GROMACS .gro file of C-alpha atoms in nm:
model
  125
    1MET     CA    1   1.517   1.820   0.048
    2SER     CA    2   1.568   1.530   0.288
    3VAL     CA    3   1.284   1.275   0.351
    4SER     CA    4   1.298   1.086   0.675
    5VAL     CA    5   1.328   0.709   0.632
    6ASP     CA    6   1.118   0.478   0.841
    7PRO     CA    7   1.345   0.247   1.045
    8ARG     CA    8   1.126  -0.049   0.936
    9ALA     CA    9   1.217   0.022   0.576
   10ARG     CA   10   1.576  -0.103   0.638
   11LEU     CA   11   1.588  -0.468   0.563
   12HIS     CA   12   1.851  -0.723   0.665
   13TRP     CA   13   1.856  -0.949   0.357
   14ILE     CA   14   1.875  -0.694   0.070
   15ARG     CA   15   2.087  -0.395  -0.001
   16ASN     CA   16   1.927  -0.087   0.144
   17VAL     CA   17   1.960   0.163  -0.145
   18ARG     CA   18   1.816   0.508  -0.091
   19ARG     CA   19   1.554   0.469  -0.373
   20GLY     CA   20   1.433   0.140  -0.221
   21LEU     CA   21   1.424   0.291   0.133
   22LEU     CA   22   1.206   0.575   0.016
   23ALA     CA   23   0.977   0.335  -0.169
   24ARG     CA   24   0.941   0.113   0.145
   25THR     CA   25   0.887   0.409   0.366
   26SER     CA   26   0.606   0.540   0.145
   27ILE     CA   27   0.451   0.189   0.142
   28ILE     CA   28   0.477   0.161   0.520
   29ARG     CA   29   0.324   0.502   0.573
   30ARG     CA   30   0.031   0.428   0.334
   31LEU     CA   31  -0.027   0.087   0.508
   32GLU     CA   32  -0.039   0.264   0.849
   33GLN     CA   33  -0.310   0.498   0.725
   34GLN     CA   34  -0.534   0.223   0.589
   35GLU     CA   35  -0.547  -0.117   0.764
   36TRP     CA   36  -0.574  -0.351   0.457
   37THR     CA   37  -0.514  -0.251   0.095
   38THR     CA   38  -0.441  -0.400  -0.238
   39VAL     CA   39  -0.130  -0.375  -0.451
   40GLN     CA   40  -0.309  -0.166  -0.715
   41ASP     CA   41  -0.433   0.083  -0.462
   42LEU     CA   42  -0.081   0.109  -0.315
   43ALA     CA   43   0.062   0.162  -0.667
   44TYR     CA   44  -0.177   0.438  -0.736
   45ASP     CA   45  -0.121   0.613  -0.402
   46VAL     CA   46   0.254   0.578  -0.387
   47ASN     CA   47   0.309   0.642  -0.755
   48LEU     CA   48   0.510   0.327  -0.827
   49THR     CA   49   0.436   0.029  -1.047
   50ALA     CA   50   0.250  -0.276  -0.906
   51ALA     CA   51   0.555  -0.490  -0.977
   52THR     CA   52   0.773  -0.260  -0.776
   53ILE     CA   53   0.521  -0.257  -0.487
   54LEU     CA   54   0.498  -0.630  -0.487
   55TYR     CA   55   0.875  -0.666  -0.494
   56HIS     CA   56   0.907  -0.458  -0.178
   57LEU     CA   57   0.605  -0.617  -0.007
   58HIS     CA   58   0.749  -0.970  -0.059
   59HIS     CA   59   1.085  -0.861   0.095
   60MET     CA   60   0.906  -0.682   0.390
   61HIS     CA   61   0.682  -0.989   0.437
   62SER     CA   62   0.991  -1.215   0.468
   63GLU     CA   63   1.104  -0.998   0.755
   64SER     CA   64   0.748  -0.982   0.917
   65ILE     CA   65   0.705  -0.609   0.860
   66VAL     CA   66   0.385  -0.656   0.655
   67GLU     CA   67   0.129  -0.942   0.645
   68ARG     CA   68  -0.078  -1.080   0.360
   69GLU     CA   69  -0.449  -1.135   0.415
   70ALA     CA   70  -0.529  -1.505   0.448
   71GLN     CA   71  -0.795  -1.492   0.183
   72GLY     CA   72  -0.764  -1.226  -0.086
   73ARG     CA   73  -0.508  -0.997  -0.222
   74ARG     CA   74  -0.480  -0.742   0.048
   75TRP     CA   75  -0.176  -0.639   0.250
   76GLY     CA   76  -0.146  -0.479   0.593
   77MET     CA   77   0.111  -0.403   0.863
   78GLY     CA   78   0.253  -0.696   1.046
   79ALA     CA   79   0.258  -0.741   1.421
   80ARG     CA   80   0.612  -0.659   1.533
   81HIS     CA   81   0.705  -0.849   1.849
   82GLN     CA   82   0.920  -0.611   2.041
   83ALA     CA   83   0.997  -0.605   2.411
   84SER     CA   84   0.958  -0.278   2.581
   85LEU     CA   85   1.280  -0.102   2.690
   86ALA     CA   86   1.187  -0.131   3.053
   87ASP     CA   87   1.157  -0.514   3.030
   88TYR     CA   88   1.496  -0.530   2.857
   89LEU     CA   89   1.671  -0.304   3.116
   90LYS     CA   90   1.509  -0.474   3.423
   91PRO     CA   91   1.787  -0.606   3.649
   92GLU     CA   92   1.799  -0.966   3.709
   93LYS     CA   93   1.770  -1.120   4.056
   94PRO     CA   94   2.114  -1.178   4.211
   95ARG     CA   95   2.193  -1.543   4.231
   96ARG     CA   96   2.310  -1.715   4.550
   97LYS     CA   97   2.651  -1.859   4.573
   98GLY     CA   98   2.677  -2.198   4.405
   99GLU     CA   99   2.354  -2.159   4.221
  100SER     CA  100   2.370  -2.172   3.844
  101GLY     CA  101   2.111  -2.069   3.593
  102SER     CA  102   2.095  -2.394   3.413
  103SER     CA  103   2.126  -2.753   3.511
  104LYS     CA  104   2.356  -2.843   3.225
  105LYS     CA  105   2.725  -2.902   3.290
  106THR     CA  106   2.948  -2.648   3.147
  107ASN     CA  107   3.246  -2.766   2.950
  108THR     CA  108   3.562  -2.644   3.118
  109ASN     CA  109   3.799  -2.801   2.860
  110PRO     CA  110   3.915  -2.566   2.587
  111PRO     CA  111   3.818  -2.663   2.235
  112LYS     CA  112   4.071  -2.881   2.054
  113LEU     CA  113   4.266  -2.706   1.787
  114SER     CA  114   4.300  -2.854   1.441
  115THR     CA  115   4.653  -2.960   1.341
  116ARG     CA  116   4.674  -2.663   1.104
  117SER     CA  117   4.603  -2.406   1.372
  118ARG     CA  118   4.850  -2.585   1.609
  119ASN     CA  119   5.120  -2.561   1.331
  120ARG     CA  120   5.049  -2.193   1.292
  121LYS     CA  121   5.093  -2.135   1.661
  122ARG     CA  122   5.430  -2.312   1.653
  123ILE     CA  123   5.550  -2.103   1.357
  124ARG     CA  124   5.453  -1.774   1.527
  125ARG     CA  125   5.633  -1.848   1.844
   0.00000   0.00000   0.00000
């Protein structure tokens, strides 16, 4: 039996093992049902230990998936700041000739190579 994994359960800074993905998915689904809940309630509902729940909550908190209540011991879903697809795909206004987007000068000189990379180029030629 295959269980679907919530995309928010995949984290950037830890290894995404199947067991952890399933645990985080069940935590996310539970937090979506109830706005704010404690670790003990989550542990009871998800059937994991409180330490395991806290481990995953802290990692998800570091990536702004969940939030901790300012006062108290409750956790809830975080506000994910995502742009809508329509805003992302909106075409930019065409620029007029000679107009640049920024007032900074662009560096037209190529970056200087270190002596080691210059020597490598000589050897390869």
